[in-house]
mmCIF file of C-alpha atoms and ligand atoms in Angstrom:
data_model
loop_
_atom_site.group_PDB
_atom_site.id
_atom_site.type_symbol
_atom_site.label_atom_id
_atom_site.label_comp_id
_atom_site.label_asym_id
_atom_site.label_seq_id
_atom_site.Cartn_x
_atom_site.Cartn_y
_atom_site.Cartn_z
ATOM 1 C CA MET A 49 -176.106 -65.898 -26.882
ATOM 2 C CA ILE A 50 -173.135 -63.888 -25.757
ATOM 3 C CA ARG A 51 -169.990 -65.254 -27.368
ATOM 4 C CA ILE A 52 -166.346 -64.896 -26.500
ATOM 5 C CA ASN A 53 -163.355 -63.941 -28.569
ATOM 6 C CA GLU A 54 -162.220 -67.513 -29.228
ATOM 7 C CA ASN A 55 -158.728 -66.401 -30.060
ATOM 8 C CA TYR A 56 -158.183 -66.271 -26.301
ATOM 9 C CA LEU A 57 -158.658 -70.041 -26.196
ATOM 10 C CA LYS A 58 -155.607 -70.459 -28.438
ATOM 11 C CA LEU A 59 -153.363 -68.853 -25.819
ATOM 12 C CA GLN A 60 -150.939 -71.280 -24.243
ATOM 13 C CA ALA A 61 -151.078 -70.913 -20.479
ATOM 14 C CA SER A 62 -147.921 -69.176 -19.383
ATOM 15 C CA TYR A 63 -146.619 -71.429 -16.662
ATOM 16 C CA LEU A 64 -143.169 -69.881 -16.515
ATOM 17 C CA PHE A 65 -143.319 -67.595 -13.480
ATOM 18 C CA SER A 66 -146.004 -69.625 -11.668
ATOM 19 C CA ASP A 67 -143.943 -72.808 -12.166
ATOM 20 C CA ILE A 68 -140.896 -71.017 -10.824
ATOM 21 C CA ALA A 69 -142.883 -69.744 -7.824
ATOM 22 C CA LYS A 70 -144.215 -73.253 -7.113
ATOM 23 C CA ARG A 71 -140.775 -74.851 -7.235
ATOM 24 C CA VAL A 72 -139.293 -72.100 -5.039
ATOM 25 C CA ALA A 73 -142.138 -72.464 -2.502
ATOM 26 C CA ALA A 74 -141.660 -76.257 -2.349
ATOM 27 C CA PHE A 75 -137.906 -75.846 -1.878
ATOM 28 C CA GLN A 76 -138.414 -73.232 0.827
ATOM 29 C CA GLN A 77 -140.850 -75.470 2.662
ATOM 30 C CA ALA A 78 -138.427 -78.374 2.601
ATOM 31 C CA ASN A 79 -135.479 -76.125 3.555
ATOM 32 C CA PRO A 80 -136.856 -73.411 5.842
ATOM 33 C CA GLN A 81 -133.376 -72.532 7.156
ATOM 34 C CA LYS A 82 -131.975 -71.690 3.673
ATOM 35 C CA LYS A 83 -132.127 -68.091 2.440
ATOM 36 C CA VAL A 84 -133.146 -68.171 -1.221
ATOM 37 C CA ILE A 85 -131.525 -65.512 -3.436
ATOM 38 C CA LYS A 86 -133.733 -64.450 -6.339
ATOM 39 C CA LEU A 87 -132.081 -63.445 -9.594
ATOM 40 C CA GLY A 88 -135.054 -64.549 -11.672
ATOM 41 C CA ILE A 89 -137.696 -61.943 -12.208
ATOM 42 C CA GLY A 90 -136.831 -58.726 -14.079
ATOM 43 C CA ASP A 91 -137.931 -56.257 -11.428
ATOM 44 C CA VAL A 92 -135.832 -53.488 -9.942
ATOM 45 C CA THR A 93 -135.005 -53.557 -6.242
ATOM 46 C CA ARG A 94 -133.573 -50.113 -5.435
ATOM 47 C CA ALA A 95 -135.513 -47.029 -4.326
ATOM 48 C CA LEU A 96 -136.587 -44.248 -6.693
ATOM 49 C CA PRO A 97 -133.951 -41.548 -7.275
ATOM 50 C CA ASP A 98 -134.166 -38.722 -4.751
ATOM 51 C CA ALA A 99 -134.852 -36.160 -7.501
ATOM 52 C CA CYS A 100 -138.001 -38.126 -8.463
ATOM 53 C CA ILE A 101 -139.136 -38.406 -4.841
ATOM 54 C CA LYS A 102 -138.745 -34.628 -4.371
ATOM 55 C CA ALA A 103 -140.706 -33.948 -7.563
ATOM 56 C CA LEU A 104 -143.436 -36.360 -6.431
ATOM 57 C CA HIS A 105 -143.747 -34.592 -3.050
ATOM 58 C CA THR A 106 -143.943 -31.162 -4.664
ATOM 59 C CA ALA A 107 -146.580 -32.315 -7.140
ATOM 60 C CA VAL A 108 -148.650 -33.973 -4.407
ATOM 61 C CA ASP A 109 -148.586 -30.681 -2.480
ATOM 62 C CA GLU A 110 -149.799 -28.883 -5.636
ATOM 63 C CA MET A 111 -152.715 -31.302 -5.788
ATOM 64 C CA ALA A 112 -153.589 -30.366 -2.188
ATOM 65 C CA GLN A 113 -154.357 -26.719 -3.064
ATOM 66 C CA ASP A 114 -157.327 -25.535 -5.162
ATOM 67 C CA HIS A 115 -155.228 -22.995 -7.049
ATOM 68 C CA SER A 116 -152.609 -25.534 -8.183
ATOM 69 C CA PHE A 117 -154.812 -28.656 -8.338
ATOM 70 C CA ARG A 118 -154.993 -30.466 -11.710
ATOM 71 C CA GLY A 119 -157.753 -32.731 -12.993
ATOM 72 C CA TYR A 120 -157.630 -34.622 -16.302
ATOM 73 C CA GLY A 121 -154.420 -33.880 -18.154
ATOM 74 C CA PRO A 122 -153.789 -34.189 -21.896
ATOM 75 C CA GLU A 123 -154.119 -37.867 -22.886
ATOM 76 C CA GLN A 124 -150.801 -37.750 -24.719
ATOM 77 C CA GLY A 125 -148.978 -36.474 -21.632
ATOM 78 C CA TYR A 126 -148.107 -33.016 -20.329
ATOM 79 C CA ASP A 127 -146.036 -30.774 -22.612
ATOM 80 C CA PHE A 128 -143.366 -30.358 -19.927
ATOM 81 C CA LEU A 129 -142.614 -34.101 -20.133
ATOM 82 C CA ARG A 130 -143.028 -34.561 -23.892
ATOM 83 C CA GLU A 131 -140.734 -31.601 -24.565
ATOM 84 C CA ILE A 132 -137.919 -32.738 -22.304
ATOM 85 C CA ILE A 133 -138.105 -36.323 -23.657
ATOM 86 C CA ALA A 134 -137.897 -35.107 -27.279
ATOM 87 C CA LYS A 135 -134.942 -32.873 -26.469
ATOM 88 C CA GLU A 136 -132.907 -35.127 -24.179
ATOM 89 C CA ASP A 137 -133.587 -38.623 -25.469
ATOM 90 C CA PHE A 138 -133.740 -37.919 -29.193
ATOM 91 C CA GLN A 139 -132.660 -34.468 -30.427
ATOM 92 C CA ALA A 140 -129.501 -34.667 -28.272
ATOM 93 C CA ARG A 141 -128.621 -37.851 -30.226
ATOM 94 C CA GLY A 142 -129.280 -36.311 -33.616
ATOM 95 C CA ALA A 143 -132.767 -37.819 -34.004
ATOM 96 C CA ASN A 144 -135.287 -35.220 -35.098
ATOM 97 C CA ILE A 145 -138.179 -36.263 -32.854
ATOM 98 C CA GLN A 146 -140.727 -33.606 -31.854
ATOM 99 C CA PRO A 147 -142.871 -33.455 -28.677
ATOM 100 C CA ASP A 148 -146.082 -34.186 -30.605
ATOM 101 C CA GLU A 149 -144.556 -37.497 -31.690
ATOM 102 C CA ILE A 150 -144.244 -38.638 -28.046
ATOM 103 C CA PHE A 151 -147.163 -40.389 -26.303
ATOM 104 C CA VAL A 152 -146.754 -40.744 -22.534
ATOM 105 C CA SER A 153 -148.293 -43.900 -21.081
ATOM 106 C CA ASP A 154 -148.356 -46.078 -17.991
ATOM 107 C CA GLY A 155 -146.108 -48.754 -19.428
ATOM 108 C CA ALA A 156 -144.244 -50.210 -22.361
ATOM 109 C CA LYS A 157 -146.077 -53.467 -21.676
ATOM 110 C CA CYS A 158 -149.448 -51.903 -22.585
ATOM 111 C CA ASP A 159 -148.048 -49.955 -25.512
ATOM 112 C CA THR A 160 -146.171 -52.883 -27.076
ATOM 113 C CA GLY A 161 -149.310 -54.954 -26.507
ATOM 114 C CA ASN A 162 -151.782 -52.402 -27.840
ATOM 115 C CA MET A 163 -149.943 -51.017 -30.847
ATOM 116 C CA GLN A 164 -150.880 -53.979 -33.086
ATOM 117 C CA GLU A 165 -154.552 -52.847 -32.876
ATOM 118 C CA ILE A 166 -154.035 -50.114 -35.458
ATOM 119 C CA PHE A 167 -152.686 -52.533 -38.076
ATOM 120 C CA SER A 168 -154.782 -54.828 -40.216
ATOM 121 C CA SER A 169 -155.858 -58.113 -38.711
ATOM 122 C CA ASP A 170 -154.364 -60.063 -41.620
ATOM 123 C CA CYS A 171 -150.888 -58.569 -41.571
ATOM 124 C CA THR A 172 -147.942 -60.950 -41.254
ATOM 125 C CA VAL A 173 -146.119 -60.665 -37.953
ATOM 126 C CA ALA A 174 -142.478 -61.544 -37.300
ATOM 127 C CA ILE A 175 -141.137 -62.064 -33.804
ATOM 128 C CA THR A 176 -137.752 -63.109 -32.563
ATOM 129 C CA ASP A 177 -137.307 -66.306 -30.558
ATOM 130 C CA PRO A 178 -136.555 -66.098 -27.602
ATOM 131 C CA VAL A 179 -139.055 -63.297 -27.052
ATOM 132 C CA TYR A 180 -140.781 -61.062 -24.492
ATOM 133 C CA PRO A 181 -144.144 -62.931 -24.550
ATOM 134 C CA VAL A 182 -146.400 -59.826 -24.751
ATOM 135 C CA TYR A 183 -145.709 -59.380 -28.481
ATOM 136 C CA VAL A 184 -146.856 -62.910 -29.250
ATOM 137 C CA ASP A 185 -149.867 -63.175 -26.961
ATOM 138 C CA THR A 186 -151.425 -59.874 -28.042
ATOM 139 C CA ASN A 187 -151.286 -60.965 -31.676
ATOM 140 C CA VAL A 188 -152.870 -64.289 -30.737
ATOM 141 C CA MET A 189 -155.690 -62.409 -28.965
ATOM 142 C CA ALA A 190 -156.156 -60.254 -32.054
ATOM 143 C CA GLY A 191 -156.618 -63.336 -34.238
ATOM 144 C CA ARG A 192 -153.451 -63.036 -36.313
ATOM 145 C CA THR A 193 -152.393 -66.628 -35.625
ATOM 146 C CA GLY A 194 -153.671 -70.148 -35.827
ATOM 147 C CA GLU A 195 -153.396 -72.710 -33.056
ATOM 148 C CA ALA A 196 -150.151 -73.373 -31.188
ATOM 149 C CA ARG A 197 -148.368 -76.509 -32.317
ATOM 150 C CA ASP A 198 -145.237 -77.774 -30.690
ATOM 151 C CA GLY A 199 -144.763 -74.502 -28.818
ATOM 152 C CA ARG A 200 -145.215 -72.216 -31.831
ATOM 153 C CA TYR A 201 -148.293 -70.466 -33.205
ATOM 154 C CA GLN A 202 -149.248 -71.163 -36.790
ATOM 155 C CA GLY A 203 -149.080 -68.080 -38.955
ATOM 156 C CA LEU A 204 -146.391 -66.198 -37.003
ATOM 157 C CA VAL A 205 -142.956 -65.834 -38.557
ATOM 158 C CA TYR A 206 -140.363 -66.848 -35.964
ATOM 159 C CA LEU A 207 -136.874 -65.401 -36.332
ATOM 160 C CA ASP A 208 -134.459 -67.700 -34.550
ATOM 161 C CA GLY A 209 -131.804 -66.446 -32.192
ATOM 162 C CA ASN A 210 -128.941 -68.823 -31.465
ATOM 163 C CA LYS A 211 -125.293 -68.964 -30.579
ATOM 164 C CA SER A 212 -124.104 -68.609 -34.170
ATOM 165 C CA ASN A 213 -125.957 -65.332 -34.754
ATOM 166 C CA GLY A 214 -125.289 -64.090 -31.217
ATOM 167 C CA PHE A 215 -129.071 -64.015 -30.621
ATOM 168 C CA ILE A 216 -129.460 -61.253 -33.200
ATOM 169 C CA PRO A 217 -131.747 -63.049 -35.683
ATOM 170 C CA ASP A 218 -131.263 -62.788 -39.446
ATOM 171 C CA LEU A 219 -133.702 -60.766 -41.546
ATOM 172 C CA PRO A 220 -136.889 -62.636 -42.517
ATOM 173 C CA ARG A 221 -136.562 -64.702 -45.686
ATOM 174 C CA GLU A 222 -140.141 -63.920 -46.655
ATOM 175 C CA ARG A 223 -141.969 -60.574 -46.745
ATOM 176 C CA VAL A 224 -143.491 -59.620 -43.393
ATOM 177 C CA ASP A 225 -145.516 -56.564 -42.371
ATOM 178 C CA LEU A 226 -144.948 -56.079 -38.673
ATOM 179 C CA ILE A 227 -141.609 -56.820 -36.989
ATOM 180 C CA TYR A 228 -141.064 -56.802 -33.231
ATOM 181 C CA LEU A 229 -137.492 -56.051 -32.157
ATOM 182 C CA CYS A 230 -136.208 -55.520 -28.630
ATOM 183 C CA PHE A 231 -132.729 -54.116 -27.955
ATOM 184 C CA PRO A 232 -131.092 -54.341 -25.481
ATOM 185 C CA ASN A 233 -132.919 -57.632 -25.490
ATOM 186 C CA ASN A 234 -134.996 -59.234 -22.814
ATOM 187 C CA PRO A 235 -134.324 -62.118 -22.170
ATOM 188 C CA THR A 236 -130.958 -62.537 -23.928
ATOM 189 C CA GLY A 237 -129.273 -59.222 -23.094
ATOM 190 C CA ALA A 238 -127.991 -59.087 -26.713
ATOM 191 C CA MET A 239 -127.587 -55.648 -28.300
ATOM 192 C CA VAL A 240 -127.542 -54.705 -31.997
ATOM 193 C CA THR A 241 -124.848 -52.621 -33.653
ATOM 194 C CA ARG A 242 -125.729 -49.577 -35.730
ATOM 195 C CA GLU A 243 -125.021 -51.555 -38.929
ATOM 196 C CA GLN A 244 -127.268 -54.439 -37.900
ATOM 197 C CA LEU A 245 -130.071 -52.056 -36.997
ATOM 198 C CA LYS A 246 -129.632 -50.303 -40.338
ATOM 199 C CA SER A 247 -130.190 -53.617 -42.135
ATOM 200 C CA TRP A 248 -133.577 -53.958 -40.348
ATOM 201 C CA VAL A 249 -134.547 -50.393 -41.225
ATOM 202 C CA ASP A 250 -133.528 -50.987 -44.846
ATOM 203 C CA TYR A 251 -135.580 -54.193 -44.911
ATOM 204 C CA ALA A 252 -138.632 -52.356 -43.553
ATOM 205 C CA ARG A 253 -138.207 -49.543 -46.066
ATOM 206 C CA SER A 254 -137.913 -51.819 -49.050
ATOM 207 C CA ASN A 255 -140.796 -54.067 -47.936
ATOM 208 C CA GLN A 256 -143.181 -51.339 -46.717
ATOM 209 C CA ALA A 257 -143.051 -53.012 -43.314
ATOM 210 C CA MET A 258 -143.223 -51.502 -39.813
ATOM 211 C CA ILE A 259 -140.752 -52.142 -36.983
ATOM 212 C CA LEU A 260 -142.025 -52.050 -33.411
ATOM 213 C CA TYR A 261 -138.794 -51.295 -31.548
ATOM 214 C CA ASP A 262 -138.838 -51.979 -27.814
ATOM 215 C CA ALA A 263 -136.003 -50.021 -26.191
ATOM 216 C CA ALA A 264 -137.200 -50.408 -22.591
ATOM 217 C CA TYR A 265 -133.590 -51.200 -21.537
ATOM 218 C CA GLU A 266 -131.939 -48.375 -23.491
ATOM 219 C CA ALA A 267 -130.484 -46.779 -20.343
ATOM 220 C CA PHE A 268 -128.286 -49.840 -19.761
ATOM 221 C CA ILE A 269 -126.283 -49.347 -22.988
ATOM 222 C CA GLN A 270 -122.657 -48.732 -22.000
ATOM 223 C CA ASP A 271 -120.795 -48.930 -25.316
ATOM 224 C CA GLU A 272 -120.846 -45.463 -26.867
ATOM 225 C CA ARG A 273 -120.803 -46.810 -30.419
ATOM 226 C CA LEU A 274 -124.196 -48.480 -29.999
ATOM 227 C CA PRO A 275 -127.478 -46.793 -30.996
ATOM 228 C CA HIS A 276 -129.798 -45.786 -28.148
ATOM 229 C CA SER A 277 -132.716 -45.112 -30.466
ATOM 230 C CA ILE A 278 -133.746 -46.600 -33.798
ATOM 231 C CA TYR A 279 -134.175 -43.009 -35.021
ATOM 232 C CA GLU A 280 -130.390 -42.639 -34.996
ATOM 233 C CA ILE A 281 -130.624 -44.726 -38.190
ATOM 234 C CA GLU A 282 -131.411 -42.730 -41.315
ATOM 235 C CA GLY A 283 -134.941 -43.244 -42.606
ATOM 236 C CA ALA A 284 -136.164 -45.090 -39.496
ATOM 237 C CA GLU A 285 -138.730 -42.369 -38.734
ATOM 238 C CA GLU A 286 -140.733 -43.626 -41.738
ATOM 239 C CA VAL A 287 -140.827 -47.275 -40.695
ATOM 240 C CA ALA A 288 -140.397 -47.564 -36.934
ATOM 241 C CA ILE A 289 -142.292 -46.983 -33.711
ATOM 242 C CA GLU A 290 -140.157 -46.935 -30.551
ATOM 243 C CA PHE A 291 -141.161 -47.888 -27.007
ATOM 244 C CA ARG A 292 -139.370 -46.579 -23.934
ATOM 245 C CA SER A 293 -140.004 -46.892 -20.227
ATOM 246 C CA PHE A 294 -138.940 -45.300 -16.955
ATOM 247 C CA SER A 295 -139.461 -48.707 -15.293
ATOM 248 C CA LYS A 296 -135.934 -50.028 -15.481
ATOM 249 C CA THR A 297 -134.250 -46.689 -16.244
ATOM 250 C CA ALA A 298 -135.301 -45.008 -13.007
ATOM 251 C CA GLY A 299 -136.974 -47.698 -10.896
ATOM 252 C CA PHE A 300 -140.555 -46.868 -11.972
ATOM 253 C CA THR A 301 -141.873 -50.463 -12.189
ATOM 254 C CA GLY A 302 -144.309 -49.745 -9.355
ATOM 255 C CA THR A 303 -144.746 -46.038 -10.115
ATOM 256 C CA ARG A 304 -145.645 -46.526 -13.817
ATOM 257 C CA CYS A 305 -144.537 -44.189 -16.568
ATOM 258 C CA ALA A 306 -143.369 -44.883 -20.099
ATOM 259 C CA PHE A 307 -143.693 -43.399 -23.575
ATOM 260 C CA THR A 308 -144.010 -44.387 -27.193
ATOM 261 C CA VAL A 309 -142.616 -42.486 -30.152
ATOM 262 C CA VAL A 310 -144.749 -42.444 -33.287
ATOM 263 C CA PRO A 311 -143.096 -40.156 -35.846
ATOM 264 C CA LYS A 312 -145.306 -38.155 -38.188
ATOM 265 C CA ALA A 313 -143.337 -39.550 -41.124
ATOM 266 C CA CYS A 314 -144.583 -43.074 -40.257
ATOM 267 C CA ARG A 315 -147.116 -44.227 -42.860
ATOM 268 C CA ALA A 316 -149.126 -47.371 -43.464
ATOM 269 C CA PHE A 317 -151.663 -48.137 -46.170
ATOM 270 C CA THR A 318 -155.325 -48.925 -46.691
ATOM 271 C CA GLU A 319 -156.264 -51.943 -48.806
ATOM 272 C CA SER A 320 -156.642 -49.630 -51.790
ATOM 273 C CA GLY A 321 -153.114 -48.296 -51.264
ATOM 274 C CA LYS A 322 -153.948 -44.933 -49.715
ATOM 275 C CA GLU A 323 -151.302 -43.662 -47.263
ATOM 276 C CA VAL A 324 -152.405 -43.062 -43.677
ATOM 277 C CA SER A 325 -150.469 -41.326 -40.892
ATOM 278 C CA ILE A 326 -149.700 -43.742 -38.063
ATOM 279 C CA ASN A 327 -149.224 -40.807 -35.692
ATOM 280 C CA SER A 328 -152.834 -39.681 -36.284
ATOM 281 C CA LEU A 329 -154.163 -43.211 -35.925
ATOM 282 C CA TRP A 330 -152.306 -43.840 -32.672
ATOM 283 C CA ASN A 331 -153.343 -40.400 -31.394
ATOM 284 C CA ARG A 332 -156.971 -41.370 -32.086
ATOM 285 C CA ARG A 333 -156.585 -44.704 -30.341
ATOM 286 C CA HIS A 334 -154.678 -43.264 -27.371
ATOM 287 C CA THR A 335 -157.090 -40.389 -26.754
ATOM 288 C CA THR A 336 -160.086 -42.739 -27.001
ATOM 289 C CA LYS A 337 -158.828 -45.499 -24.734
ATOM 290 C CA PHE A 338 -156.360 -43.856 -22.363
ATOM 291 C CA ASN A 339 -156.448 -40.956 -19.907
ATOM 292 C CA SER A 340 -152.730 -40.476 -19.415
ATOM 293 C CA VAL A 341 -150.547 -40.852 -16.358
ATOM 294 C CA SER A 342 -151.125 -38.997 -13.090
ATOM 295 C CA TYR A 343 -149.654 -35.503 -12.775
ATOM 296 C CA PRO A 344 -147.308 -36.325 -9.849
ATOM 297 C CA VAL A 345 -145.882 -39.330 -11.714
ATOM 298 C CA GLN A 346 -145.245 -37.248 -14.848
ATOM 299 C CA ARG A 347 -143.442 -34.665 -12.677
ATOM 300 C CA ALA A 348 -141.355 -37.506 -11.188
ATOM 301 C CA ALA A 349 -140.498 -38.683 -14.727
ATOM 302 C CA GLU A 350 -139.549 -35.131 -15.723
ATOM 303 C CA ALA A 351 -137.129 -35.044 -12.761
ATOM 304 C CA VAL A 352 -135.170 -37.918 -14.366
ATOM 305 C CA TYR A 353 -133.837 -35.293 -16.817
ATOM 306 C CA SER A 354 -132.785 -32.703 -14.184
ATOM 307 C CA SER A 355 -129.042 -32.548 -13.524
ATOM 308 C CA GLU A 356 -129.558 -34.119 -10.096
ATOM 309 C CA GLY A 357 -131.829 -36.773 -11.653
ATOM 310 C CA LYS A 358 -129.331 -37.618 -14.403
ATOM 311 C CA THR A 359 -126.562 -38.159 -11.865
ATOM 312 C CA GLN A 360 -128.773 -40.352 -9.692
ATOM 313 C CA VAL A 361 -130.083 -42.422 -12.610
ATOM 314 C CA LYS A 362 -126.529 -42.953 -13.829
ATOM 315 C CA ALA A 363 -125.567 -44.227 -10.368
ATOM 316 C CA LEU A 364 -128.614 -46.512 -10.265
ATOM 317 C CA ILE A 365 -127.844 -48.039 -13.656
ATOM 318 C CA GLY A 366 -124.153 -48.258 -12.714
ATOM 319 C CA TYR A 367 -125.072 -50.224 -9.602
ATOM 320 C CA TYR A 368 -127.010 -52.872 -11.553
ATOM 321 C CA MET A 369 -124.405 -52.975 -14.321
ATOM 322 C CA ASN A 370 -121.708 -53.655 -11.745
ATOM 323 C CA ASN A 371 -123.798 -56.660 -10.653
ATOM 324 C CA ALA A 372 -124.142 -57.739 -14.287
ATOM 325 C CA ARG A 373 -120.393 -57.475 -14.880
ATOM 326 C CA TYR A 374 -119.701 -59.520 -11.750
ATOM 327 C CA ILE A 375 -122.173 -62.272 -12.694
ATOM 328 C CA ARG A 376 -120.705 -62.502 -16.186
ATOM 329 C CA GLU A 377 -117.102 -62.688 -14.904
ATOM 330 C CA GLN A 378 -118.016 -65.394 -12.427
ATOM 331 C CA MET A 379 -120.010 -67.503 -14.901
ATOM 332 C CA GLU A 380 -117.282 -67.224 -17.537
ATOM 333 C CA SER A 381 -114.620 -68.202 -15.027
ATOM 334 C CA LEU A 382 -116.699 -71.322 -14.333
ATOM 335 C CA GLY A 383 -116.552 -72.142 -18.052
ATOM 336 C CA TYR A 384 -120.037 -71.022 -19.108
ATOM 337 C CA ASP A 385 -120.674 -69.041 -22.310
ATOM 338 C CA CYS A 386 -122.596 -65.836 -21.655
ATOM 339 C CA ILE A 387 -124.399 -63.277 -23.759
ATOM 340 C CA GLY A 388 -125.564 -59.956 -22.355
ATOM 341 C CA GLY A 389 -124.633 -58.220 -19.143
ATOM 342 C CA GLU A 390 -122.504 -55.698 -21.039
ATOM 343 C CA ASN A 391 -125.239 -53.371 -22.299
ATOM 344 C CA SER A 392 -128.179 -54.885 -20.458
ATOM 345 C CA PRO A 393 -129.137 -56.070 -16.973
ATOM 346 C CA TYR A 394 -129.680 -59.661 -18.177
ATOM 347 C CA LEU A 395 -127.212 -62.487 -18.596
ATOM 348 C CA TRP A 396 -128.080 -65.286 -20.971
ATOM 349 C CA ILE A 397 -126.116 -68.363 -20.078
ATOM 350 C CA ASP A 398 -125.606 -71.564 -22.016
ATOM 351 C CA GLY A 399 -126.338 -74.069 -19.263
ATOM 352 C CA LYS A 400 -124.962 -77.012 -21.252
ATOM 353 C CA ARG A 401 -128.101 -78.931 -20.258
ATOM 354 C CA ASN A 402 -131.883 -78.589 -20.298
ATOM 355 C CA SER A 403 -133.074 -75.163 -19.008
ATOM 356 C CA TRP A 404 -135.305 -76.556 -16.241
ATOM 357 C CA GLU A 405 -132.636 -79.049 -15.176
ATOM 358 C CA PHE A 406 -130.198 -76.171 -14.721
ATOM 359 C CA PHE A 407 -132.859 -74.147 -12.914
ATOM 360 C CA ASP A 408 -133.483 -77.046 -10.490
ATOM 361 C CA LEU A 409 -129.775 -77.591 -9.925
ATOM 362 C CA LEU A 410 -129.234 -73.938 -8.953
ATOM 363 C CA LEU A 411 -132.322 -73.919 -6.752
ATOM 364 C CA GLU A 412 -131.708 -77.187 -4.961
ATOM 365 C CA LYS A 413 -127.950 -77.017 -4.554
ATOM 366 C CA ALA A 414 -127.341 -73.243 -4.346
ATOM 367 C CA ALA A 415 -130.740 -71.868 -3.257
ATOM 368 C CA VAL A 416 -130.512 -69.379 -6.157
ATOM 369 C CA VAL A 417 -133.434 -68.612 -8.472
ATOM 370 C CA CYS A 418 -132.856 -67.890 -12.155
ATOM 371 C CA THR A 419 -135.269 -68.068 -15.130
ATOM 372 C CA PRO A 420 -135.224 -71.070 -17.492
ATOM 373 C CA GLY A 421 -134.631 -69.830 -21.037
ATOM 374 C CA ALA A 422 -137.100 -72.340 -22.494
ATOM 375 C CA GLY A 423 -139.897 -70.199 -21.018
ATOM 376 C CA PHE A 424 -139.138 -67.492 -23.615
ATOM 377 C CA GLY A 425 -139.440 -69.703 -26.683
ATOM 378 C CA LYS A 426 -138.057 -72.777 -28.374
ATOM 379 C CA CYS A 427 -134.683 -71.189 -29.022
ATOM 380 C CA GLY A 428 -134.286 -70.514 -25.297
ATOM 381 C CA GLU A 429 -133.978 -74.225 -24.504
ATOM 382 C CA GLY A 430 -130.609 -74.998 -22.925
ATOM 383 C CA TYR A 431 -130.189 -71.469 -21.580
ATOM 384 C CA ILE A 432 -130.988 -69.660 -18.340
ATOM 385 C CA ARG A 433 -131.461 -65.941 -17.732
ATOM 386 C CA ILE A 434 -129.862 -64.341 -14.684
ATOM 387 C CA SER A 435 -131.032 -60.871 -13.750
ATOM 388 C CA ALA A 436 -128.719 -58.238 -12.241
ATOM 389 C CA PHE A 437 -131.579 -56.623 -10.315
ATOM 390 C CA ASN A 438 -130.643 -57.236 -6.679
ATOM 391 C CA SER A 439 -128.234 -55.923 -4.067
ATOM 392 C CA PHE A 440 -124.531 -56.512 -4.729
ATOM 393 C CA ASP A 441 -124.311 -58.491 -1.483
ATOM 394 C CA ASN A 442 -127.007 -60.869 -2.694
ATOM 395 C CA VAL A 443 -125.405 -61.156 -6.134
ATOM 396 C CA LYS A 444 -122.024 -61.902 -4.570
ATOM 397 C CA GLY A 445 -123.606 -64.451 -2.216
ATOM 398 C CA ALA A 446 -125.455 -66.102 -5.099
ATOM 399 C CA MET A 447 -122.331 -66.337 -7.235
ATOM 400 C CA GLU A 448 -120.303 -67.841 -4.384
ATOM 401 C CA ARG A 449 -122.942 -70.538 -3.933
ATOM 402 C CA ILE A 450 -123.207 -71.158 -7.694
ATOM 403 C CA GLY A 451 -119.408 -71.392 -7.831
ATOM 404 C CA GLN A 452 -119.443 -74.127 -5.189
ATOM 405 C CA VAL A 453 -122.028 -76.123 -7.157
ATOM 406 C CA LEU A 454 -120.586 -75.757 -10.642
ATOM 407 C CA LYS A 455 -116.842 -75.827 -10.077
HETATM 408 N N1 PLP B 668 -140.581 -54.442 -22.689
HETATM 409 C C1 PLP B 668 -139.715 -55.338 -22.211
HETATM 410 C C2 PLP B 668 -138.770 -55.982 -23.148
HETATM 411 C C3 PLP B 668 -139.713 -55.688 -20.855
HETATM 412 O O1 PLP B 668 -138.849 -56.597 -20.405
HETATM 413 C C4 PLP B 668 -140.635 -55.091 -19.998
HETATM 414 C C5 PLP B 668 -140.707 -55.426 -18.560
HETATM 415 O O2 PLP B 668 -140.098 -56.299 -18.030
HETATM 416 C C6 PLP B 668 -141.523 -54.164 -20.530
HETATM 417 C C7 PLP B 668 -141.481 -53.864 -21.877
HETATM 418 C C8 PLP B 668 -142.581 -53.543 -19.676
HETATM 419 O O3 PLP B 668 -142.211 -52.330 -19.184
HETATM 420 P P1 PLP B 668 -143.235 -51.436 -18.382
HETATM 421 O O4 PLP B 668 -142.903 -51.610 -16.929
HETATM 422 O O5 PLP B 668 -142.939 -50.042 -18.870
HETATM 423 O O6 PLP B 668 -144.617 -51.842 -18.700
#
């Protein structure tokens, strides 16, 4: 009898985005004349930078000729991309990351979801609450948790974010093995300081733990004092794996390219205490299960680092950050406490009422869609997330309508 992995049956159905879609569809049906403005989902809306488009065209033309055609590429990514990433994203910031520590992939979602596979099935996992749900669900699938009770899985260590800690959770009180951190944070938009990040690295070093650091929104960091990479913190290369993505940085959500950094100094242990290189283990996993990203897309990602590309990416990020600044100013002037929007494209707003109630109010009275914070975990109750990914005209229109409702 063929049997299933019963851990999948523990998964709580994620109703968040389908519930939102249902409520929006019902509203739209009842109010066909109203134009709904969507500031809910975290997807980019602006076209790819011109430098990336040019690189894509050139690479497609190469694929059209026998002499320049390319078949399977290296699973870890082409050297041209790994080299420029190591130089521009890490070495330029004083982090000694080498090209063979970079693994190009088709998304930070897959990498943050898959990385847990190389760690033991009985390791203790800590996640922050609110949280990007991929970290939780992939550990449930892998059997590292018990059943969900009252919205939380047994066996996971939840690190609470709240107003008093600015949604930067405290260090775990108990010893944990695997720690998921995401900064700038989705959904809260909170960003850690260098000192705060150092305390996590120190914790991991003294507890022989591993940090999985999701920096998918790194490009949105505006404050020059803040760390762009965990490897700017001394000793982090021994205890941290970092995830990056071109999705939000350069509008690649539909084009797909990302990368994960697994330093050679990163070690974990066998049951008998023998040290094993995480870089070799991930290399083994990646080359077995993944066949890299298409050549034209890797050329488009490389173009992000050209001087033309850098200017265009800066303008793209600047556009969304101007939206974020505007949303924050408007919400604060209406008397709402906000987190985020300064170094991230997300605003996390204390709605002063139940998350779904606030969602419904904005939908029904302002025809604006946000995301209820409760969908990201228990600690998200009472909050909503507003995304800055839209045109400025739409953002301005949405804020005018929200102003009318909340004033
Ligand atoms: N990590 C975080 C925190 C995200 O919010 C997202 C996407 O929204 C991802 C990873 C996924 O990125 P990618 O498009 O590279 O798979």
